[in-house]
mmCIF file of C-alpha atoms in Angstrom:
data_model
loop_
_atom_site.group_PDB
_atom_site.id
_atom_site.type_symbol
_atom_site.label_atom_id
_atom_site.label_comp_id
_atom_site.label_asym_id
_atom_site.label_seq_id
_atom_site.Cartn_x
_atom_site.Cartn_y
_atom_site.Cartn_z
ATOM 1 C CA MET A 1 -5.821 -65.764 -38.632
ATOM 2 C CA SER A 2 -9.520 -64.863 -37.923
ATOM 3 C CA GLU A 3 -11.921 -67.339 -37.932
ATOM 4 C CA GLY A 4 -13.692 -66.371 -41.300
ATOM 5 C CA ARG A 5 -16.731 -65.050 -39.337
ATOM 6 C CA PHE A 6 -16.336 -61.789 -41.958
ATOM 7 C CA ALA A 7 -13.334 -62.600 -44.079
ATOM 8 C CA LYS A 8 -12.600 -66.010 -46.108
ATOM 9 C CA CYS A 9 -9.210 -66.549 -46.089
ATOM 10 C CA GLN A 10 -7.638 -69.171 -48.518
ATOM 11 C CA GLU A 11 -4.013 -69.481 -46.157
ATOM 12 C CA GLY A 12 -0.999 -71.706 -47.383
ATOM 13 C CA GLY A 13 -0.605 -71.582 -51.172
ATOM 14 C CA SER A 14 -3.590 -70.516 -53.076
ATOM 15 C CA THR A 15 -3.216 -72.071 -56.697
ATOM 16 C CA MET A 16 -3.684 -69.715 -59.242
ATOM 17 C CA THR A 17 -6.715 -71.080 -61.721
ATOM 18 C CA ASP A 18 -5.878 -72.756 -65.069
ATOM 19 C CA LYS A 19 -5.932 -71.438 -68.554
ATOM 20 C CA ALA A 20 -9.374 -73.429 -69.061
ATOM 21 C CA ALA A 21 -10.911 -71.877 -66.749
ATOM 22 C CA HIS A 22 -9.648 -67.679 -66.722
ATOM 23 C CA GLU A 23 -8.040 -66.936 -70.090
ATOM 24 C CA THR A 24 -6.041 -63.884 -68.911
ATOM 25 C CA ARG A 25 -3.031 -63.889 -66.293
ATOM 26 C CA LEU A 26 -5.172 -61.368 -64.057
ATOM 27 C CA GLU A 27 -8.502 -63.560 -63.970
ATOM 28 C CA ARG A 28 -5.986 -66.623 -62.852
ATOM 29 C CA ILE A 29 -3.842 -65.246 -60.222
ATOM 30 C CA LEU A 30 -7.417 -63.564 -58.821
ATOM 31 C CA GLY A 31 -9.315 -66.853 -59.342
ATOM 32 C CA VAL A 32 -12.543 -64.570 -60.279
ATOM 33 C CA PRO A 33 -13.489 -63.404 -63.382
ATOM 34 C CA LEU A 34 -12.700 -60.244 -65.569
ATOM 35 C CA ALA A 35 -16.093 -57.726 -66.363
ATOM 36 C CA GLU A 36 -15.518 -57.082 -69.800
ATOM 37 C CA ASP A 37 -15.561 -53.144 -68.124
ATOM 38 C CA ALA A 38 -13.369 -53.833 -65.558
ATOM 39 C CA VAL A 39 -10.893 -51.503 -65.368
ATOM 40 C CA ARG A 40 -7.079 -52.191 -64.088
ATOM 41 C CA GLN A 41 -5.257 -49.005 -61.859
ATOM 42 C CA TRP A 42 -1.315 -48.791 -61.245
ATOM 43 C CA PRO A 43 -0.753 -46.323 -58.982
ATOM 44 C CA GLN A 44 2.761 -46.477 -58.927
ATOM 45 C CA SER A 45 3.233 -45.743 -62.378
ATOM 46 C CA GLY A 46 -0.084 -43.380 -62.945
ATOM 47 C CA GLU A 47 -1.343 -46.061 -65.683
ATOM 48 C CA LEU A 48 -4.660 -47.119 -66.118
ATOM 49 C CA ILE A 49 -6.470 -49.892 -68.205
ATOM 50 C CA ARG A 50 -9.763 -49.727 -69.682
ATOM 51 C CA GLY A 51 -11.909 -53.190 -70.431
ATOM 52 C CA ARG A 52 -10.984 -56.792 -70.038
ATOM 53 C CA ALA A 53 -9.401 -56.767 -73.965
ATOM 54 C CA ARG A 54 -6.986 -54.795 -73.184
ATOM 55 C CA ILE A 55 -6.223 -55.851 -70.201
ATOM 56 C CA GLY A 56 -4.831 -58.595 -72.293
ATOM 57 C CA GLU A 57 -3.158 -57.419 -74.440
ATOM 58 C CA VAL A 58 -0.897 -55.234 -72.224
ATOM 59 C CA GLU A 59 -0.482 -58.506 -70.438
ATOM 60 C CA SER A 60 0.494 -60.510 -73.360
ATOM 61 C CA HIS A 61 3.820 -58.315 -73.813
ATOM 62 C CA PHE A 62 4.821 -60.033 -70.255
ATOM 63 C CA VAL A 63 6.122 -63.668 -71.374
ATOM 64 C CA GLY A 64 8.332 -65.737 -69.689
ATOM 65 C CA LEU A 65 6.760 -65.393 -66.056
ATOM 66 C CA ARG A 66 6.619 -67.508 -63.174
ATOM 67 C CA LEU A 67 3.925 -66.713 -60.463
ATOM 68 C CA GLY A 68 2.355 -68.877 -57.336
ATOM 69 C CA VAL A 69 -0.734 -67.040 -55.947
ATOM 70 C CA GLY A 70 -0.119 -66.795 -52.015
ATOM 71 C CA ARG A 71 -2.806 -65.773 -50.155
ATOM 72 C CA ARG A 72 -6.532 -64.638 -50.761
ATOM 73 C CA LEU A 73 -8.309 -63.291 -48.705
ATOM 74 C CA ALA A 74 -11.950 -61.758 -49.068
ATOM 75 C CA PHE A 75 -14.581 -59.723 -47.142
ATOM 76 C CA GLY A 76 -17.685 -58.653 -48.653
ATOM 77 C CA ASP A 77 -17.004 -57.030 -52.375
ATOM 78 C CA THR A 78 -13.208 -56.821 -51.959
ATOM 79 C CA LEU A 79 -10.506 -59.993 -53.054
ATOM 80 C CA VAL A 80 -7.052 -59.210 -51.774
ATOM 81 C CA VAL A 81 -4.349 -61.419 -53.415
ATOM 82 C CA GLU A 82 -0.655 -61.655 -51.916
ATOM 83 C CA TRP A 83 1.648 -63.184 -54.831
ATOM 84 C CA THR A 84 4.952 -64.154 -56.240
ATOM 85 C CA ALA A 85 5.995 -63.299 -59.182
ATOM 86 C CA ASP A 86 9.667 -63.534 -61.209
ATOM 87 C CA TYR A 87 9.762 -62.071 -64.331
ATOM 88 C CA GLY A 88 12.388 -63.845 -65.730
ATOM 89 C CA ASP A 89 15.949 -62.863 -63.949
ATOM 90 C CA GLY A 90 15.001 -64.417 -61.242
ATOM 91 C CA ARG A 91 14.477 -61.733 -58.439
ATOM 92 C CA LEU A 92 10.894 -62.625 -56.775
ATOM 93 C CA TYR A 93 8.498 -59.326 -56.865
ATOM 94 C CA ARG A 94 6.165 -59.947 -53.921
ATOM 95 C CA ASN A 95 3.118 -58.090 -56.009
ATOM 96 C CA VAL A 96 -0.564 -56.827 -54.059
ATOM 97 C CA THR A 97 -3.780 -56.675 -56.189
ATOM 98 C CA ILE A 98 -6.764 -55.256 -54.806
ATOM 99 C CA ALA A 99 -10.045 -56.200 -56.530
ATOM 100 C CA GLU A 100 -13.431 -54.614 -56.053
ATOM 101 C CA LEU A 101 -16.429 -57.589 -57.157
ATOM 102 C CA ARG A 102 -19.770 -57.313 -58.163
ATOM 103 C CA ASP A 103 -21.922 -60.328 -59.246
ATOM 104 C CA GLY A 104 -18.534 -62.581 -58.822
ATOM 105 C CA LYS A 105 -16.718 -60.626 -61.181
ATOM 106 C CA ALA A 106 -13.553 -58.413 -60.796
ATOM 107 C CA ILE A 107 -14.899 -54.956 -62.005
ATOM 108 C CA ARG A 108 -11.711 -52.507 -60.643
ATOM 109 C CA VAL A 109 -8.393 -54.367 -59.893
ATOM 110 C CA THR A 110 -5.505 -52.212 -57.950
ATOM 111 C CA ASP A 111 -1.662 -53.575 -58.530
ATOM 112 C CA TYR A 112 1.267 -53.040 -56.002
ATOM 113 C CA TRP A 113 4.451 -53.918 -57.361
ATOM 114 C CA GLY A 114 6.296 -54.992 -54.176
ATOM 115 C CA GLU A 115 10.057 -55.397 -55.914
ATOM 116 C CA PRO A 116 12.237 -57.313 -53.360
ATOM 117 C CA PHE A 117 15.150 -55.549 -51.194
ATOM 118 C CA THR A 118 17.861 -56.396 -49.012
ATOM 119 C CA PRO A 119 17.432 -56.050 -45.381
ATOM 120 C CA PRO A 120 19.057 -52.750 -44.017
ATOM 121 C CA ALA A 121 21.748 -53.627 -41.807
ATOM 122 C CA TRP A 122 20.944 -51.383 -39.452
ATOM 123 C CA ARG A 123 17.777 -53.218 -38.156
ATOM 124 C CA GLU A 124 19.702 -56.381 -37.923
ATOM 125 C CA THR A 125 19.030 -57.021 -33.986
ATOM 126 C CA LEU A 126 15.561 -56.138 -34.822
ATOM 127 C CA ALA A 127 14.097 -58.423 -37.389
ATOM 128 C CA GLU A 128 14.485 -62.159 -37.893
ATOM 129 C CA GLN A 129 14.419 -63.986 -41.131
ATOM 130 C CA LEU A 130 11.035 -64.437 -42.805
ATOM 131 C CA ASP A 131 9.905 -68.342 -42.659
ATOM 132 C CA MET A 132 9.089 -68.632 -46.915
ATOM 133 C CA THR A 133 8.130 -71.648 -47.400
ATOM 134 C CA PRO A 134 6.251 -73.003 -50.560
ATOM 135 C CA ALA A 135 2.570 -73.815 -48.710
ATOM 136 C CA GLY A 136 3.105 -69.770 -47.798
ATOM 137 C CA ALA A 137 1.853 -66.447 -48.231
ATOM 138 C CA TRP A 138 5.087 -65.953 -50.245
ATOM 139 C CA PRO A 139 5.871 -69.118 -52.186
ATOM 140 C CA PRO A 140 10.231 -69.575 -52.869
ATOM 141 C CA ALA A 141 11.086 -69.192 -56.355
ATOM 142 C CA ASP A 142 10.817 -73.380 -56.749
ATOM 143 C CA ALA A 143 7.505 -73.161 -56.195
ATOM 144 C CA LEU A 144 6.539 -70.865 -58.929
ATOM 145 C CA ILE A 145 4.981 -72.027 -62.064
ATOM 146 C CA GLY A 146 5.461 -70.862 -65.268
ATOM 147 C CA ASP A 147 1.937 -68.775 -66.545
ATOM 148 C CA MET B 1 -28.682 -59.044 -60.755
ATOM 149 C CA GLY B 2 -27.730 -56.841 -63.648
ATOM 150 C CA SER B 3 -29.715 -54.265 -61.946
ATOM 151 C CA GLY B 4 -28.293 -51.491 -64.476
ATOM 152 C CA ARG B 5 -27.427 -49.748 -60.988
ATOM 153 C CA ARG B 6 -23.662 -48.268 -60.623
ATOM 154 C CA HIS B 7 -22.878 -50.089 -57.918
ATOM 155 C CA GLU B 8 -19.787 -47.851 -55.602
ATOM 156 C CA PRO B 9 -18.425 -49.911 -52.713
ATOM 157 C CA LYS B 10 -18.756 -47.898 -49.639
ATOM 158 C CA GLN B 11 -16.702 -48.541 -46.804
ATOM 159 C CA GLY B 12 -18.685 -49.723 -43.887
ATOM 160 C CA GLU B 13 -21.812 -50.273 -45.767
ATOM 161 C CA ARG B 14 -23.142 -53.548 -45.260
ATOM 162 C CA GLY B 15 -22.869 -55.499 -41.976
ATOM 163 C CA LYS B 16 -21.082 -52.600 -40.479
ATOM 164 C CA THR B 17 -20.803 -53.349 -36.965
ATOM 165 C CA MET B 18 -19.657 -51.078 -33.666
ATOM 166 C CA GLU B 19 -16.583 -53.565 -33.494
ATOM 167 C CA ASP B 20 -15.807 -52.213 -37.361
ATOM 168 C CA GLN B 21 -16.546 -48.681 -35.808
ATOM 169 C CA ASN B 22 -13.677 -49.040 -33.630
ATOM 170 C CA ILE B 23 -11.587 -50.767 -35.636
ATOM 171 C CA ARG B 24 -11.584 -48.416 -38.341
ATOM 172 C CA GLU B 25 -11.520 -45.548 -35.960
ATOM 173 C CA ALA B 26 -8.212 -47.103 -34.140
ATOM 174 C CA ILE B 27 -7.222 -47.514 -37.586
ATOM 175 C CA ASP B 28 -7.443 -43.519 -38.685
ATOM 176 C CA ARG B 29 -5.787 -42.906 -35.490
ATOM 177 C CA HIS B 30 -3.245 -44.877 -36.289
ATOM 178 C CA TRP B 31 -2.446 -43.304 -39.397
ATOM 179 C CA THR B 32 -2.625 -39.804 -38.228
ATOM 180 C CA ALA B 33 -0.040 -40.903 -35.330
ATOM 181 C CA SER B 34 2.303 -41.803 -38.201
ATOM 182 C CA ALA B 35 1.948 -39.376 -40.121
ATOM 183 C CA ALA B 36 2.577 -36.628 -37.144
ATOM 184 C CA GLY B 37 5.422 -38.847 -35.830
ATOM 185 C CA ASP B 38 3.439 -39.352 -32.729
ATOM 186 C CA LEU B 39 5.277 -42.757 -32.134
ATOM 187 C CA GLU B 40 3.326 -43.565 -28.752
ATOM 188 C CA LYS B 41 0.425 -43.395 -30.465
ATOM 189 C CA GLU B 42 1.196 -45.003 -33.877
ATOM 190 C CA HIS B 43 2.129 -48.194 -32.328
ATOM 191 C CA ASP B 44 -1.038 -48.034 -29.395
ATOM 192 C CA ILE B 45 -2.885 -50.064 -32.473
ATOM 193 C CA TYR B 46 -0.459 -53.452 -31.946
ATOM 194 C CA HIS B 47 -0.710 -55.741 -29.361
ATOM 195 C CA ASP B 48 2.437 -56.320 -27.449
ATOM 196 C CA ASP B 49 3.266 -59.485 -29.119
ATOM 197 C CA ALA B 50 2.128 -58.605 -32.785
ATOM 198 C CA ILE B 51 3.906 -59.552 -35.137
ATOM 199 C CA CYS B 52 4.905 -57.337 -38.856
ATOM 200 C CA ASP B 53 6.250 -58.774 -41.876
ATOM 201 C CA TYR B 54 7.651 -57.348 -44.707
ATOM 202 C CA PRO B 55 7.960 -59.962 -47.634
ATOM 203 C CA GLN B 56 10.203 -58.150 -50.390
ATOM 204 C CA SER B 57 12.973 -58.352 -47.814
ATOM 205 C CA GLY B 58 12.013 -61.651 -45.681
ATOM 206 C CA GLU B 59 11.980 -60.052 -42.815
ATOM 207 C CA ARG B 60 9.932 -60.747 -39.725
ATOM 208 C CA ILE B 61 10.139 -58.090 -36.869
ATOM 209 C CA CYS B 62 8.096 -59.476 -33.289
ATOM 210 C CA GLY B 63 6.501 -57.142 -30.869
ATOM 211 C CA ARG B 64 5.164 -54.178 -30.319
ATOM 212 C CA ARG B 65 8.497 -52.432 -29.285
ATOM 213 C CA ASN B 66 10.804 -53.867 -31.502
ATOM 214 C CA ILE B 67 8.628 -52.444 -34.520
ATOM 215 C CA GLN B 68 8.302 -49.154 -32.832
ATOM 216 C CA GLU B 69 11.977 -49.220 -32.746
ATOM 217 C CA LEU B 70 11.987 -50.026 -35.759
ATOM 218 C CA ARG B 71 10.211 -47.662 -37.259
ATOM 219 C CA ALA B 72 11.632 -45.170 -35.316
ATOM 220 C CA HIS B 73 14.720 -45.186 -36.914
ATOM 221 C CA HIS B 74 13.383 -42.619 -39.836
ATOM 222 C CA PRO B 75 13.036 -39.090 -39.340
ATOM 223 C CA ALA B 76 10.287 -37.783 -37.131
ATOM 224 C CA LYS B 77 8.086 -37.327 -39.421
ATOM 225 C CA PRO B 78 6.997 -38.145 -42.998
ATOM 226 C CA SER B 79 7.198 -35.026 -45.342
ATOM 227 C CA GLY B 80 4.269 -36.363 -46.761
ATOM 228 C CA PHE B 81 1.237 -38.918 -45.855
ATOM 229 C CA LYS B 82 -1.923 -39.633 -47.506
ATOM 230 C CA VAL B 83 -4.058 -42.738 -46.996
ATOM 231 C CA ARG B 84 -6.125 -43.357 -50.469
ATOM 232 C CA ARG B 85 -8.394 -45.423 -49.179
ATOM 233 C CA VAL B 86 -8.770 -47.941 -45.988
ATOM 234 C CA LEU B 87 -11.465 -51.924 -47.037
ATOM 235 C CA GLY B 88 -11.785 -53.547 -44.384
ATOM 236 C CA ARG B 89 -14.271 -55.662 -42.316
ATOM 237 C CA GLY B 90 -14.407 -57.827 -39.059
ATOM 238 C CA ASP B 91 -10.613 -58.933 -37.975
ATOM 239 C CA LEU B 92 -9.141 -57.942 -41.756
ATOM 240 C CA TRP B 93 -8.466 -55.082 -42.512
ATOM 241 C CA ILE B 94 -5.923 -53.085 -45.969
ATOM 242 C CA THR B 95 -5.187 -49.446 -45.875
ATOM 243 C CA GLU B 96 -3.358 -48.190 -49.160
ATOM 244 C CA TYR B 97 -0.709 -45.152 -48.379
ATOM 245 C CA ILE B 98 1.396 -43.064 -49.750
ATOM 246 C CA ILE B 99 4.353 -42.028 -47.506
ATOM 247 C CA THR B 100 7.039 -39.548 -48.324
ATOM 248 C CA TYR B 101 10.982 -38.922 -46.425
ATOM 249 C CA GLN B 102 12.591 -36.681 -47.447
ATOM 250 C CA GLY B 103 10.630 -36.124 -51.150
ATOM 251 C CA LYS B 104 10.910 -39.446 -51.855
ATOM 252 C CA PRO B 105 7.136 -41.144 -52.420
ATOM 253 C CA ALA B 106 6.467 -45.098 -51.443
ATOM 254 C CA PHE B 107 3.109 -46.457 -52.147
ATOM 255 C CA THR B 108 2.251 -48.797 -49.183
ATOM 256 C CA VAL B 109 0.068 -51.190 -48.832
ATOM 257 C CA SER B 110 -0.926 -52.468 -44.842
ATOM 258 C CA ILE B 111 -2.495 -55.583 -44.213
ATOM 259 C CA MET B 112 -3.825 -55.806 -40.433
ATOM 260 C CA GLU B 113 -5.505 -59.208 -39.120
ATOM 261 C CA PHE B 114 -7.182 -57.885 -35.277
ATOM 262 C CA ARG B 115 -7.502 -59.844 -32.835
ATOM 263 C CA ASP B 116 -9.907 -58.306 -30.042
ATOM 264 C CA GLY B 117 -9.563 -54.800 -31.039
ATOM 265 C CA LYS B 118 -5.625 -54.210 -31.736
ATOM 266 C CA VAL B 119 -3.530 -56.297 -34.495
ATOM 267 C CA MET B 120 -1.417 -58.941 -34.206
ATOM 268 C CA HIS B 121 -0.393 -59.123 -37.685
ATOM 269 C CA GLU B 122 0.745 -56.596 -40.228
ATOM 270 C CA THR B 123 2.032 -57.357 -43.633
ATOM 271 C CA GLN B 124 3.475 -54.021 -45.824
ATOM 272 C CA TYR B 125 4.474 -54.210 -49.087
ATOM 273 C CA PHE B 126 6.654 -51.007 -50.610
ATOM 274 C CA ALA B 127 6.255 -49.742 -53.468
ATOM 275 C CA ASP B 128 8.379 -46.955 -55.495
ATOM 276 C CA PRO B 129 7.062 -45.074 -58.303
ATOM 277 C CA PHE B 130 7.847 -45.984 -61.964
ATOM 278 C CA GLU B 131 7.709 -44.150 -65.217
ATOM 279 C CA ALA B 132 4.926 -45.640 -67.065
ATOM 280 C CA PRO B 133 6.384 -47.034 -70.028
ATOM 281 C CA ALA B 134 6.180 -45.908 -74.042
ATOM 282 C CA TRP B 135 5.156 -49.313 -75.186
ATOM 283 C CA ARG B 136 2.220 -49.692 -73.801
ATOM 284 C CA ALA B 137 0.947 -45.909 -73.684
ATOM 285 C CA ARG B 138 -1.687 -46.836 -76.456
ATOM 286 C CA TRP B 139 -3.458 -48.915 -74.506
ATOM 287 C CA VAL B 140 -3.552 -46.783 -71.013
ATOM 288 C CA GLU B 141 -4.913 -44.132 -69.702
ATOM 289 C CA ARG B 142 -3.049 -41.560 -67.319
ATOM 290 C CA ILE B 143 -4.093 -41.174 -63.975
ATOM 291 C CA LYS B 144 -2.942 -39.759 -60.644
#
């Protein structure tokens, strides 16, 4: 990983911040506050949620999640978080969220939901098993915490 | 602070170096070649011992040649390729793009870690489109 001259990288099991520090799940994942007029975009479904209040409202409809932040990468006014979510059925989504910051707060956030998939058989010889340790970028199921 | 000025972060605005410019150009060439189905040019950006990870499937591909071979499995040329955004600085770059094969689009994110001007580690995420659920329509705007 690069020296950090240009990019700050928290490798290995970055932690979610706690509910005392950040009220919304998104803020706990990012580790930074949301601006009141922040927007959250979901390109896969063409949805945009405008404002911190609505972001919190929509989020509140998802309960019983278990989450783990893997890696936070920061450069300039950009923050990228790779994180893992179990939405209740034991399948681990590997998500990536990109936040644009202004004065330390996220003003625009884009999320991509990485549904798990079975490695195709045809490329068995080309690929090895990705090591997914609790301290790594993609925590395993037992390293996730309820949020 | 709080000047009221609208801040539109522009790629390469502050702190842009020659190195950043070179890498950005290499990335642009990589995506152009990828869209055109030119596998050799597409994989020029990787170190010989580069690693590519697919966290969703738990796969790690080691080596430029293996990465290239894996990608060669797809039909020669995607039917659609659109780069939405490239962000980055120094050795860390991220591209969001949509690649379409046989009419099926996939929202893709590529996180590239560079060393000496070439990629040593890439992580890719593949995200399918889905229908916006009705239950949240009242809090959501539609974009495209």
